[in-house]
Structure formats: C-alpha cells, structure tokens
Coordinates of C-alpha atoms in Angstrom, one line a residue:
Chain A
M1 CA 32.9 -31.9 29.7
S2 CA 32.2 -28.6 30.3
T3 CA 34.0 -27.3 27.4
T4 CA 32.3 -29.2 24.9
L5 CA 28.8 -28.0 26.9
S6 CA 29.6 -24.3 26.6
V7 CA 30.8 -24.4 22.9
K8 CA 27.5 -26.1 22.1
A9 CA 25.4 -23.7 24.4
N10 CA 26.9 -21.0 22.3
H11 CA 26.6 -22.2 19.3
S12 CA 22.8 -22.6 19.4
A13 CA 22.9 -19.0 21.4
V14 CA 23.6 -17.6 17.8
T15 CA 21.6 -19.7 15.2
E16 CA 18.8 -21.7 15.8
S17 CA 18.9 -25.7 15.4
A18 CA 18.4 -27.2 12.0
G19 CA 15.1 -28.9 13.3
M20 CA 13.9 -25.4 14.7
R21 CA 15.1 -24.0 11.3
Q22 CA 13.1 -25.7 9.1
L23 CA 10.2 -25.5 11.5
L24 CA 10.3 -21.7 10.9
I25 CA 10.9 -22.0 7.1
A26 CA 8.3 -24.4 6.9
G27 CA 5.8 -22.5 9.1
A28 CA 6.7 -18.9 6.7
L29 CA 6.4 -20.3 3.4
L30 CA 3.3 -22.2 4.2
F31 CA 1.7 -19.0 5.5
L32 CA 2.6 -17.4 2.2
L33 CA 1.1 -20.2 0.4
L34 CA -2.5 -19.9 1.9
F35 CA -2.4 -16.3 1.5
L36 CA -0.3 -15.2 -1.5
L37 CA 0.2 -18.1 -3.9
L38 CA -3.2 -20.2 -3.6
P39 CA -5.0 -17.1 -4.5
L40 CA -2.7 -15.9 -7.5
I41 CA -3.1 -19.7 -8.8
S42 CA -6.6 -19.5 -8.5
V43 CA -7.4 -16.6 -10.3
F44 CA -5.6 -18.4 -13.6
F45 CA -7.4 -21.8 -12.7
E46 CA -10.6 -20.4 -12.5
A47 CA -10.4 -18.3 -15.7
L48 CA -9.3 -21.2 -17.5
R49 CA -12.1 -23.4 -15.8
N50 CA -14.1 -23.7 -19.0
G51 CA -11.3 -23.6 -21.5
I52 CA -9.5 -21.4 -23.6
G53 CA -12.8 -20.6 -26.1
T54 CA -14.8 -18.7 -23.1
Y55 CA -11.8 -17.2 -21.8
A56 CA -11.2 -15.8 -25.4
E57 CA -14.5 -15.0 -25.8
A58 CA -14.9 -13.3 -22.2
L59 CA -12.1 -11.0 -23.1
T60 CA -13.4 -9.8 -26.8
E61 CA -16.8 -9.4 -26.3
P62 CA -17.8 -5.8 -26.5
D63 CA -17.7 -4.6 -22.6
A64 CA -14.5 -6.0 -22.2
L65 CA -12.8 -4.1 -24.5
A66 CA -14.6 -1.4 -23.7
A67 CA -13.0 -1.9 -20.2
I68 CA -10.2 -2.2 -21.1
K69 CA -9.7 1.0 -23.3
L70 CA -11.1 2.9 -20.4
T71 CA -8.7 1.6 -17.7
L72 CA -6.0 2.1 -20.6
I73 CA -7.3 6.0 -20.9
A74 CA -7.6 6.4 -17.3
A75 CA -4.1 5.8 -16.3
G76 CA -2.5 7.4 -19.7
I77 CA -3.9 10.3 -18.4
S78 CA -3.4 10.0 -14.3
V79 CA 0.1 8.4 -14.2
P80 CA 1.8 11.2 -16.5
L81 CA 0.1 14.1 -14.0
N82 CA 1.4 12.5 -11.2
L83 CA 4.7 12.0 -12.7
V84 CA 5.2 15.8 -13.5
F85 CA 3.8 16.5 -10.3
G86 CA 6.1 14.0 -8.7
V87 CA 9.2 15.3 -10.3
A88 CA 7.9 18.8 -8.9
A89 CA 7.3 18.1 -5.4
A90 CA 10.9 16.1 -5.6
W91 CA 13.0 19.1 -6.7
A92 CA 11.6 21.4 -4.5
V93 CA 11.9 18.8 -1.4
A94 CA 14.9 17.2 -2.3
K95 CA 16.9 20.2 -3.4
F96 CA 15.9 23.1 -1.2
E97 CA 15.4 24.0 2.5
F98 CA 12.1 25.6 3.6
R99 CA 10.3 26.0 6.7
G100 CA 7.1 23.0 6.3
K101 CA 9.2 20.5 4.7
T102 CA 8.0 17.9 7.2
L103 CA 4.6 18.9 7.0
L104 CA 4.4 19.1 2.9
I105 CA 6.2 15.5 2.6
T106 CA 3.3 14.2 4.9
L107 CA 0.6 16.2 2.8
I108 CA 1.9 14.7 0.0
D109 CA 1.8 11.0 1.8
L110 CA -2.1 11.9 2.7
P111 CA -4.0 10.1 0.1
F112 CA -2.4 6.5 1.2
S113 CA -4.3 6.8 4.4
V114 CA -7.2 8.2 3.3
S115 CA -9.7 5.0 2.3
P116 CA -10.4 4.4 -1.4
V117 CA -14.2 4.7 -1.0
V118 CA -13.7 8.3 1.0
A119 CA -11.6 9.3 -2.0
G120 CA -14.1 8.6 -4.4
L121 CA -16.5 10.4 -2.4
I122 CA -14.8 13.9 -1.8
Y123 CA -15.4 14.3 -5.4
I124 CA -19.1 13.3 -5.3
L125 CA -19.6 16.0 -2.5
M126 CA -17.6 18.4 -5.0
F127 CA -19.1 18.4 -8.3
G128 CA -22.0 15.5 -8.2
E129 CA -25.9 17.0 -7.8
S130 CA -25.4 19.9 -5.7
G131 CA -22.1 19.1 -4.9
W132 CA -20.6 22.3 -3.7
A133 CA -18.6 23.0 -6.5
A134 CA -21.1 21.8 -9.2
G135 CA -21.5 25.7 -9.9
L136 CA -17.7 25.7 -11.9
I137 CA -19.1 23.6 -14.0
A138 CA -23.0 24.3 -14.4
D139 CA -22.7 26.5 -17.2
T140 CA -20.3 24.0 -19.2
N141 CA -21.4 20.6 -20.7
I142 CA -18.6 18.9 -18.4
Q143 CA -20.0 16.2 -16.6
I144 CA -17.1 14.9 -13.8
I145 CA -19.1 12.3 -12.0
F146 CA -20.3 9.0 -13.4
A147 CA -18.0 10.4 -16.3
L148 CA -14.1 10.0 -17.7
P149 CA -13.3 13.3 -15.2
G150 CA -14.6 11.8 -12.4
I151 CA -12.5 8.5 -12.9
V152 CA -9.4 9.9 -13.6
L153 CA -9.8 12.6 -10.7
A154 CA -10.0 10.0 -8.0
T155 CA -7.4 7.7 -10.0
I156 CA -4.8 10.4 -9.5
F157 CA -6.1 10.5 -5.9
V158 CA -5.0 7.2 -5.1
T159 CA -1.7 7.3 -7.1
F160 CA -0.9 10.7 -5.7
P161 CA 2.4 10.1 -3.9
F162 CA 3.7 7.2 -5.6
V163 CA 6.4 9.5 -8.1
A164 CA 7.0 12.0 -5.2
R165 CA 8.1 9.2 -2.8
E166 CA 10.2 7.9 -4.5
L167 CA 11.9 10.8 -5.8
I168 CA 12.2 12.6 -2.9
P169 CA 14.3 10.7 -0.6
L170 CA 16.7 9.4 -3.9
M171 CA 17.4 13.4 -4.9
Q172 CA 17.8 13.6 -1.2
E173 CA 20.7 11.1 -1.2
Q174 CA 21.8 12.2 -4.4
G175 CA 22.3 15.9 -3.1
T176 CA 23.0 19.0 -5.2
D177 CA 26.7 19.1 -6.0
D178 CA 26.1 17.2 -9.3
E179 CA 23.9 20.4 -10.5
Q180 CA 26.2 23.1 -9.0
A181 CA 28.8 21.9 -11.4
A182 CA 26.4 21.8 -14.6
L183 CA 25.5 25.5 -13.6
S184 CA 28.7 26.5 -12.9
L185 CA 30.0 25.3 -16.5
G186 CA 27.6 27.6 -17.6
A187 CA 24.7 25.0 -18.2
N188 CA 20.8 27.2 -17.6
G189 CA 18.5 25.6 -15.4
W190 CA 16.5 23.4 -17.7
Q191 CA 19.5 21.9 -19.1
T192 CA 20.9 21.2 -15.6
F193 CA 17.2 19.5 -15.2
W194 CA 17.0 17.4 -18.6
H195 CA 21.2 16.7 -18.7
V196 CA 22.1 16.1 -15.2
T197 CA 18.9 15.6 -12.6
L198 CA 16.8 13.2 -15.1
P199 CA 19.2 10.9 -16.1
N200 CA 20.6 10.6 -12.2
V201 CA 16.9 9.5 -11.2
R202 CA 15.7 7.6 -14.3
W203 CA 15.6 4.0 -12.9
G204 CA 13.9 5.7 -9.5
L205 CA 11.3 7.7 -11.9
L206 CA 10.9 4.4 -13.5
Y207 CA 10.3 2.3 -10.3
G208 CA 8.0 4.7 -9.6
V209 CA 5.9 5.1 -12.6
L210 CA 5.8 1.4 -12.4
L211 CA 4.0 1.0 -9.3
C212 CA 1.8 4.6 -9.8
N213 CA 0.4 2.5 -13.1
A214 CA 0.0 -0.9 -11.7
R215 CA -2.4 1.0 -8.7
A216 CA -4.1 3.2 -11.6
M217 CA -4.8 0.4 -13.8
G218 CA -6.1 -1.8 -10.7
E219 CA -8.0 1.0 -8.4
F220 CA -11.6 -0.1 -7.2
G221 CA -13.0 1.4 -4.1
A222 CA -12.3 5.0 -5.5
V223 CA -13.3 4.5 -9.0
S224 CA -16.3 2.4 -8.2
V225 CA -17.5 5.5 -6.3
V226 CA -17.4 7.9 -8.9
S227 CA -18.2 5.6 -12.1
G228 CA -22.1 4.6 -11.9
H229 CA -21.3 1.4 -13.4
I230 CA -22.3 2.5 -16.9
R231 CA -21.8 -1.0 -18.6
G232 CA -19.3 -0.2 -21.5
E233 CA -19.4 3.2 -20.8
T234 CA -17.9 4.1 -17.3
N235 CA -16.5 0.6 -16.1
T236 CA -12.9 0.0 -15.5
M237 CA -11.5 -3.8 -15.7
P238 CA -11.5 -3.9 -12.1
L239 CA -15.5 -2.7 -12.4
H240 CA -15.7 -4.8 -14.8
V241 CA -14.9 -7.6 -12.9
E242 CA -17.2 -6.8 -9.9
I243 CA -20.1 -6.7 -12.2
L244 CA -19.4 -10.2 -13.9
Y245 CA -19.1 -11.8 -10.5
N246 CA -22.3 -10.1 -9.0
E247 CA -23.8 -11.9 -11.9
Y248 CA -22.7 -15.4 -11.2
N249 CA -20.5 -14.9 -14.7
F250 CA -17.5 -16.5 -12.6
A251 CA -15.4 -17.8 -15.6
A252 CA -15.7 -14.5 -17.2
A253 CA -15.1 -12.3 -14.1
F254 CA -12.1 -14.3 -13.3
A255 CA -10.8 -14.0 -17.3
M256 CA -10.8 -10.2 -16.9
A257 CA -9.2 -10.8 -13.4
S258 CA -6.2 -13.1 -15.1
V259 CA -5.6 -10.3 -16.9
L260 CA -4.9 -7.7 -14.2
A261 CA -3.2 -10.1 -12.3
S262 CA -0.5 -11.2 -15.5
L263 CA -0.6 -7.1 -15.3
A264 CA 0.6 -7.1 -11.1
L265 CA 2.8 -10.4 -12.2
L266 CA 4.7 -7.8 -14.8
T267 CA 4.9 -5.2 -12.4
L268 CA 6.7 -7.1 -9.6
G269 CA 9.3 -9.0 -12.5
L270 CA 10.3 -5.5 -13.6
K271 CA 10.0 -3.9 -10.3
S272 CA 12.8 -6.8 -9.2
L273 CA 14.6 -6.6 -12.2
L274 CA 15.2 -2.9 -11.2
E275 CA 16.3 -3.8 -7.8
T276 CA 18.7 -6.4 -8.6
R277 CA 19.9 -4.5 -11.9
H278 CA 19.9 -0.7 -10.6
G279 CA 19.5 -1.1 -7.3
E280 CA 22.3 1.4 -6.3
A281 CA 20.2 4.3 -8.7
L282 CA 17.2 3.6 -6.5
S283 CA 16.5 5.1 -3.2
Q284 CA 18.1 3.3 0.1
S285 CA 14.7 1.6 0.9
H286 CA 14.5 -0.2 -2.3
K287 CA 18.3 -1.6 -2.3
H288 CA 18.8 -5.5 -2.1
Chain B
M1 CA 24.8 22.0 2.1
T2 CA 24.1 25.3 3.4
F3 CA 21.2 27.2 2.8
T4 CA 22.6 29.5 0.7
S5 CA 24.3 27.1 -1.3
R6 CA 21.2 24.8 -1.8
S7 CA 19.4 27.6 -2.9
A8 CA 21.6 28.4 -5.7
L9 CA 19.6 25.6 -8.0
P10 CA 16.8 27.7 -9.9
G11 CA 13.3 26.5 -10.3
F12 CA 12.4 26.7 -6.2
H13 CA 9.7 28.9 -6.9
L14 CA 8.2 27.2 -9.9
A15 CA 8.9 23.3 -8.3
L16 CA 6.8 24.6 -5.0
G17 CA 4.2 26.4 -6.3
Y18 CA 2.9 23.8 -8.6
T19 CA 3.7 21.3 -5.8
L20 CA 1.4 23.1 -3.6
V21 CA -1.2 23.9 -6.2
Y22 CA -1.4 20.3 -7.3
L23 CA -1.6 19.1 -3.6
S24 CA -4.3 21.5 -2.8
L25 CA -6.6 20.9 -6.3
I26 CA -6.2 17.3 -6.0
V27 CA -6.3 16.6 -2.0
L28 CA -6.6 19.2 0.5
I29 CA -9.2 21.1 -0.9
P30 CA -11.7 18.0 -1.9
L31 CA -10.8 16.4 1.2
A32 CA -11.4 19.8 3.5
G33 CA -14.8 19.6 1.6
V34 CA -15.9 16.5 3.4
F35 CA -15.4 18.3 7.1
F36 CA -17.5 21.5 5.6
K37 CA -20.3 19.4 4.2
A38 CA -20.3 17.5 7.8
A39 CA -20.1 21.2 9.6
E40 CA -23.3 21.9 7.7
L41 CA -25.1 19.7 9.5
G42 CA -24.5 20.8 13.0
L43 CA -23.3 18.6 16.2
A44 CA -26.5 16.9 17.0
E45 CA -27.3 15.4 13.5
I46 CA -23.6 14.3 13.3
W47 CA -23.9 12.8 16.6
A48 CA -27.3 11.1 15.9
I49 CA -26.0 9.5 12.7
L50 CA -22.5 8.1 14.3
R51 CA -24.2 6.6 17.2
S52 CA -27.0 5.0 15.4
E53 CA -26.7 1.2 15.7
R54 CA -25.6 0.3 11.7
V55 CA -23.2 3.3 11.6
L56 CA -21.4 2.0 15.1
S57 CA -21.4 -1.6 14.4
A58 CA -19.7 -0.8 10.9
L59 CA -17.3 1.5 12.5
T60 CA -16.4 -1.2 15.2
L61 CA -16.4 -4.2 12.6
S62 CA -13.9 -2.4 10.6
F63 CA -11.5 -1.1 13.5
G64 CA -11.6 -4.3 15.2
T65 CA -11.2 -6.8 12.3
A66 CA -8.1 -4.2 10.7
L67 CA -6.3 -4.9 14.7
I68 CA -6.5 -8.7 14.2
A69 CA -5.3 -8.4 10.9
A70 CA -2.8 -6.3 11.6
A71 CA -1.5 -8.1 14.9
L72 CA -1.8 -11.7 13.1
N73 CA 0.7 -9.9 10.3
A74 CA 2.7 -8.7 12.8
I75 CA 3.8 -12.0 14.1
F76 CA 3.5 -13.7 10.5
G77 CA 5.0 -10.8 8.9
T78 CA 7.6 -11.2 11.7
L79 CA 8.3 -14.5 11.1
V80 CA 8.4 -14.6 7.1
A81 CA 11.2 -11.5 7.2
W82 CA 13.1 -13.5 9.8
V83 CA 13.3 -16.8 7.6
F84 CA 14.1 -14.6 4.4
V85 CA 17.0 -12.7 6.3
R86 CA 18.6 -15.3 8.0
Y87 CA 17.8 -18.6 6.5
D88 CA 18.7 -19.8 2.8
F89 CA 16.2 -22.1 1.0
P90 CA 15.5 -23.2 -2.5
G91 CA 12.9 -20.7 -4.3
K92 CA 13.6 -17.3 -1.9
R93 CA 13.7 -14.8 -4.5
L94 CA 10.5 -16.1 -6.1
F95 CA 9.1 -16.3 -2.5
D96 CA 10.7 -12.7 -1.7
T97 CA 9.2 -11.0 -5.1
M98 CA 6.0 -12.6 -4.4
I99 CA 5.6 -10.8 -1.0
D100 CA 4.9 -7.8 -2.6
L101 CA 1.8 -9.0 -4.6
P102 CA -0.8 -7.8 -2.9
F103 CA 0.8 -3.8 -3.2
A104 CA 0.5 -4.9 -7.1
L105 CA -2.4 -7.1 -7.4
P106 CA -6.1 -5.1 -7.8
T107 CA -8.0 -5.4 -4.7
A108 CA -11.2 -7.0 -6.9
V109 CA -8.6 -9.4 -8.2
A110 CA -7.5 -10.3 -4.4
G111 CA -11.1 -10.1 -3.3
I112 CA -12.9 -12.5 -5.8
A113 CA -9.7 -15.4 -5.6
L114 CA -10.0 -15.5 -1.7
T115 CA -13.5 -15.6 -1.9
A116 CA -13.3 -18.6 -4.5
L117 CA -10.5 -20.1 -1.9
Y118 CA -12.3 -20.0 1.3
A119 CA -15.7 -20.5 0.5
G120 CA -17.3 -23.8 1.4
N121 CA -16.7 -25.5 -1.9
G122 CA -13.0 -23.9 -2.2
W123 CA -9.8 -25.5 -2.5
V124 CA -9.0 -24.5 1.3
G125 CA -12.6 -23.9 2.4
Q126 CA -13.7 -27.7 1.5
W127 CA -11.2 -28.8 4.4
L128 CA -12.5 -26.2 6.8
E129 CA -16.1 -26.6 6.6
P130 CA -16.9 -30.3 7.4
L131 CA -14.7 -28.9 10.9
G132 CA -17.8 -26.7 11.5
I133 CA -15.1 -23.2 10.5
K134 CA -16.7 -21.2 8.0
I135 CA -14.8 -18.3 6.7
A136 CA -16.3 -16.6 3.6
F137 CA -18.8 -14.8 4.2
T138 CA -18.5 -14.3 7.8
P139 CA -16.1 -11.4 10.0
V140 CA -13.3 -14.4 9.6
G141 CA -13.3 -14.0 5.9
I142 CA -12.8 -9.9 6.5
I143 CA -9.4 -11.0 8.6
I144 CA -8.0 -12.9 5.7
A145 CA -8.4 -10.3 2.8
L146 CA -6.7 -7.7 5.6
L147 CA -4.2 -10.5 6.4
F148 CA -3.4 -10.5 2.4
I149 CA -3.5 -6.7 2.1
G150 CA -1.3 -6.0 5.3
L151 CA 1.3 -8.3 4.8
P152 CA 4.0 -6.6 2.7
F153 CA 3.8 -3.7 5.1
V154 CA 5.1 -5.9 8.1
V155 CA 7.3 -7.5 5.9
R156 CA 9.0 -4.7 4.2
T157 CA 9.1 -2.5 7.3
V158 CA 10.6 -5.2 9.6
E159 CA 13.0 -6.7 7.0
P160 CA 15.6 -3.6 6.8
V161 CA 16.1 -3.5 10.1
L162 CA 16.6 -6.9 10.6
R163 CA 19.3 -7.0 7.7
D164 CA 20.8 -4.2 9.1
M165 CA 21.2 -5.5 13.0
E166 CA 24.5 -6.2 14.1
K167 CA 25.2 -9.7 14.7
E168 CA 27.8 -8.9 17.3
L169 CA 25.1 -7.9 19.7
E170 CA 23.9 -11.7 19.4
E171 CA 27.2 -13.4 19.7
A172 CA 28.0 -10.7 22.5
A173 CA 24.7 -11.5 24.4
A174 CA 25.3 -15.3 23.7
S175 CA 29.3 -15.1 24.8
L176 CA 28.0 -13.2 28.2
G177 CA 25.9 -16.5 28.9
A178 CA 22.5 -15.7 27.3
S179 CA 20.1 -18.8 25.9
R180 CA 18.6 -18.4 22.3
W181 CA 15.7 -17.4 23.9
Q182 CA 17.0 -14.8 26.1
T183 CA 18.8 -13.3 23.3
I184 CA 15.8 -12.9 21.3
R185 CA 13.7 -11.6 24.1
L186 CA 15.8 -9.3 25.5
V187 CA 18.3 -8.2 22.1
L188 CA 16.6 -8.9 19.3
L189 CA 12.7 -7.9 19.9
P190 CA 13.8 -4.7 21.7
S191 CA 15.6 -3.4 18.7
L192 CA 12.9 -4.9 16.4
L193 CA 9.9 -3.1 18.2
P194 CA 9.9 0.1 16.7
S195 CA 9.9 -1.3 12.8
L196 CA 7.3 -4.0 14.0
L197 CA 5.3 -1.3 15.6
T198 CA 5.3 1.0 12.7
G199 CA 4.6 -2.1 10.2
F200 CA 1.8 -3.0 12.3
A201 CA 0.7 0.6 12.4
L202 CA 1.0 0.5 8.6
A203 CA -1.2 -2.6 8.2
F204 CA -3.7 -1.2 10.5
A205 CA -4.4 2.3 8.7
R206 CA -4.5 0.0 5.6
G207 CA -7.1 -2.3 6.9
V208 CA -9.3 0.0 8.4
G209 CA -10.0 1.9 4.8
E210 CA -9.9 -1.5 3.0
Y211 CA -13.0 -1.9 0.4
G212 CA -12.0 -4.1 -2.6
S213 CA -10.5 -7.1 -1.2
V214 CA -13.5 -7.0 1.5
I215 CA -16.6 -7.1 0.2
F216 CA -16.1 -10.1 -2.0
I217 CA -15.8 -12.3 0.9
A218 CA -17.6 -10.5 3.9
G219 CA -20.7 -11.6 2.9
N220 CA -22.0 -7.5 3.6
L221 CA -24.8 -8.1 6.1
P222 CA -25.5 -5.2 8.2
Y223 CA -24.6 -5.2 11.6
V224 CA -22.6 -8.6 11.5
S225 CA -20.2 -8.1 8.7
E226 CA -20.8 -5.1 6.9
I227 CA -17.4 -2.4 7.0
A228 CA -17.4 1.1 7.7
P229 CA -16.3 1.9 3.8
L230 CA -19.0 -0.4 2.3
L231 CA -21.6 1.6 4.6
I232 CA -20.4 4.5 2.8
V233 CA -21.1 3.5 -0.8
I234 CA -24.6 2.3 0.6
R235 CA -25.5 5.6 1.9
L236 CA -23.9 7.2 -1.4
E237 CA -26.4 5.0 -3.4
E238 CA -29.4 6.0 -1.0
F239 CA -28.5 9.8 -1.9
D240 CA -28.2 10.5 1.5
Y241 CA -25.3 12.6 1.7
A242 CA -25.2 13.5 5.3
G243 CA -24.8 9.8 6.0
A244 CA -22.4 8.9 3.8
T245 CA -20.4 12.2 4.9
V246 CA -20.5 11.5 8.4
V247 CA -19.0 7.9 8.0
A248 CA -16.3 9.2 6.0
A249 CA -15.5 12.2 8.7
A250 CA -15.2 9.9 11.0
M251 CA -12.9 7.5 9.0
L252 CA -10.5 10.5 7.8
V253 CA -9.9 11.3 11.5
I254 CA -9.0 8.1 12.4
A255 CA -6.9 8.2 9.2
F256 CA -5.7 11.2 10.3
V257 CA -4.8 10.2 14.3
M258 CA -3.0 7.1 12.7
L259 CA -0.6 9.2 10.2
F260 CA 0.4 11.0 13.2
V261 CA 1.1 7.7 15.2
I262 CA 2.7 6.3 12.2
N263 CA 4.8 9.4 12.0
S264 CA 5.9 9.0 15.3
L265 CA 6.7 5.4 15.3
Q266 CA 8.8 6.3 12.4
A267 CA 10.8 8.6 14.1
W268 CA 11.2 6.8 17.3
S269 CA 12.4 3.8 15.0
N270 CA 14.7 6.1 12.9
R271 CA 16.5 7.2 16.6
H272 CA 16.3 3.9 17.9
K273 CA 18.7 3.1 15.1
V274 CA 21.7 5.7 15.1
R275 CA 21.7 4.4 18.6
N276 CA 22.0 0.9 18.4
Q277 CA 24.9 1.6 15.9
S278 CA 26.3 3.8 18.4
L279 CA 25.8 1.0 20.7
A280 CA 27.6 -1.5 18.2
L281 CA 30.4 0.2 18.1
P282 CA 32.3 -0.7 21.3
V283 CA 31.4 -4.0 21.1
Q284 CA 33.2 -4.4 17.7
G285 CA 35.9 -2.3 19.4
A286 CA 36.2 -4.5 22.1
K287 CA 36.7 -7.7 19.9
Q288 CA 39.1 -6.5 17.8

C-alpha cells in the first residue's frame, strides 16, 4: 500500500497529471488564439469582406502603388546599408579583442530600446526647419524631412541592430581558426573574407537580413514622424494603411494591411525553414 | 585565443572605424541632439513641461500599461513556453512559428486588427460589451496591444532556459519527497527567475515606447488614453519642438535605465546558468 502510494507521488512529482496537462495546453493555446491568431485571421477576413474586386482595386489604385513602390525603395536602400554595417561590426567585435567592446555591443543594440517616435523626432531636430544640422544642407536642394532621405534615415535607425546582432554571436562561436588557416596558406585579407568568413556565416546573414527587411517594410512610428504623410509621395505602405483607416475606408485599409501581413507570414515561414534546415549554421540562440 | 593570435587577422582598423563612424552618424549624434536641444531650454522650463498634467498623465499611462502588460506576459508567456517545451500536441510547430508573429507583423497592421476584434462590434468585443466590458478605445485596449507586442520577448527568453533545465534536478527533488508544487516553487521557479525577469524587462521596455499598435485601439483621449509617444507626435504637429523634445528626453532616460537593467539581468541570468549546470553535475554523478 505504502509503496504504490509513493510510486504514485513520485510520478506526479516529475510531470503533471493528464488532466492538468490538458488544462495547461488549452490555456496556452486559447491565449495564443485570442491574441495572435484571431488578429491575423481578421486582417484577411476584413480585407476580403467586400469581395475580391474591391480588394484588387484597393491595391492597384495609384496612391496604393506609390506606397508600395516607396516602401520597396526605402527598404532597398536601408537593408543593404545595415547589412554592410552588420558585417563590419561583427568582423571587428567577433574577431578581435579591444577595450570597450561590451559598451560597443550595447550601443549597437541601443536603437531597439528607443521608441520609434523618438527615432523619427531625432532627425526632425537635426534636419527640420531650424534644426541644429539644417545648416549642412541649407545650400543644397536636398530635402531630408518630409522626403525620401528622412524616411530612409528613420528606417535605418529602427533596423540598425538586426544584422549585427545575428552575426556577432555567430562569428564569435566560429572563432578565427578558419581565417588563420586561409591566411597561412597565402590568401589575402579580402580573399579570406569572401571565400572563408562569408560562406561560413551566409545562413546567419540571410536570417538577419530577413528580420531586418520585415521591420524595414513594416516600420510605422519612426517613418510616420518624418514622412509628412503626403499622399502618393511620402506615404509608405503602413502609413497608407493608417490614412485609409482614418478615412473609414476599412476594406482598403485591410487590403493593404493584408499584403503586409502576407509579408510577415512569408518572413516567419522562411525564418522557420532556416532554423530547421540550417540551424547548425545560425547563432546559438536560434538553434532548435 | 590570445590577443596576438586574434589580431593577426587583417581589417581591424577598417572594420572598427567604419562601425564607429556609422554608429555615430546614424545613432549617437542624432540621439545626443535630443539632450542638447533639451539643455538649451534650461532646467526651469524642462521642469515646467514635465510636470504639466498632460505630460505627466501620458508618461504615467505609458509606464503603467507597459508594466501591467509585461506582468501579464510574464505569466502567460511562461505558461506558453512551458507547454511548448514539456508537452506534445497537434499543431505545435505551427503555433511555435506563430509566436514570433508580433516581431514580423507591422505594428500598424496589429493595431487595426486588434481594434477590429476588440471593438464593440468585433468578433471578441461583441461578447464582452453586453457584460459592460469595454476594451477598444480605453486604457484596457492599450494593454491588449502591448500584450500582443510583448509576448515573444518573454516566450523566447524563458523557452531556452526551460529546455536546458536538467530534469534530474526535478527528479532529485521528487525522490527527496517534494510534491510537484514544491518542486515547481523551490526548484524550477528560482532557476527560471533571471530569464523571466529579463523577458519581463524586454517586454516592458518595448511597451513603454510602443506607438503603432497602440494608437488605433487606445482612443487617444488626453489625460485618459493618450500615450507618451503620441503626445510627442501631437507636440510636433503643433510645432512645439520644446515640448516634444522634453517628453522624448524623458523617454530616452527611461529607455537607458531599462537597457542597463536588462544588461544586468542578462549577466545575472548567464551566471545563473553556469551555476545551475555545475550544481546539476553532482546529482548526475550520484545517479550513475
């Protein structure tokens, strides 16, 4: 009698009873359903509510097309710039020892802690009317605020850490042995970088670019502050969603939102594929 | 991995130099501009702006809702992480991928989707309205949006720690006569605490500055449901740069403090991990 009791007690002490387990699973899934899945489903539902005709129309009208084009341009400029920065930063941080390295890593992560609205504001304070750096561009015809350069700057700021933060731990894990070998066999610095380091980190690089691009195309707050919301000119896709929504043109707003949501789903799918197919080639934190 | 062997690789000065210049131009100098601009105002004026009722209630609201949402996320995020690490159920992989949705979905899309769901005529809101519960266009709506935004921070911080946790520790506790609840409270929770707090702090830091997902669902009534980032936008639209700058500076100070706290927590979390592993070793040894 006492043995059965203690065996039973032992069993329930390392896992939960079946009923408890089902309750916990149900609770977690209900939470995810209410806060993650339903919002996603509702985007597509609202977008298609008035039929496919309205949907297609909302996406092909000139202002919508201009917004899609501007988003592609802004991401097309900011992502490569942050890619080059991420590789340079990771090379310096992961392959060398120097004082102040921890501080540098913290500073690279800094944009993630800054409110998107503040990220937009800082460039208005610089280049807006009577901005403290406005003198730099006063004699040229370049307009930064309420124009493409401002949108690109704000996008670069909010996506600043993505590539670097993926590459730094990965390159630290990989060490410098491969590069040392290449150099000792007579390769020069660039050859070593192109033929040894870059292939070693290619999946991690792709992973970082994927997340960087998703954020770049979807950024709202920072871009909203510097854009000026000029329809057909300085409206990105997320800003276009806001304008349509505030005009109570819900079907069109959700149509544009559904394109952004599809982009998010594509990003998640590719991310998950990278994690399962090339998990060993990603930094430790993404291994599954 | 000595200093000399590492510095045998070329390109250190180029990579570090580029990193520092790019970091300064995009992030550090523009951010410093906020504080220079604020300093120009003088302490008396900064103080007057900060203690105006509208600014105070906006900051309190952003702070308070972020705190509540992060606390709820700490609870539900841990539940979700627990269920994913310990149990098997159909659709687990799909749900696991979807947890990162808030990272990938543009905030404006999340904002209008949540508003559509939780408004009085929405899929969820219509069941709550007859009960007298209003979510959209109240501060509760802000918490819902921040729950969505913050969830992956907690899950993705707690999950790896939970996965690495030695089951032997729980078995040892159980064999020494601890009940399941005692094991959870005295063995699991203390080892989980550092990562749990880190996830909480990350979700909180993100929530304080969040803009895109909140403004659609909040209602944006001054003194009631107007968050601090929105107040910055409003001040900018009124060309009140001083007002916008002071609120932004206050939010940056909060962000820096949070960054410091998160870094300390992560350092603590890493130390904890090492200690746990060394603790687990004798237990395993005793079993063999």
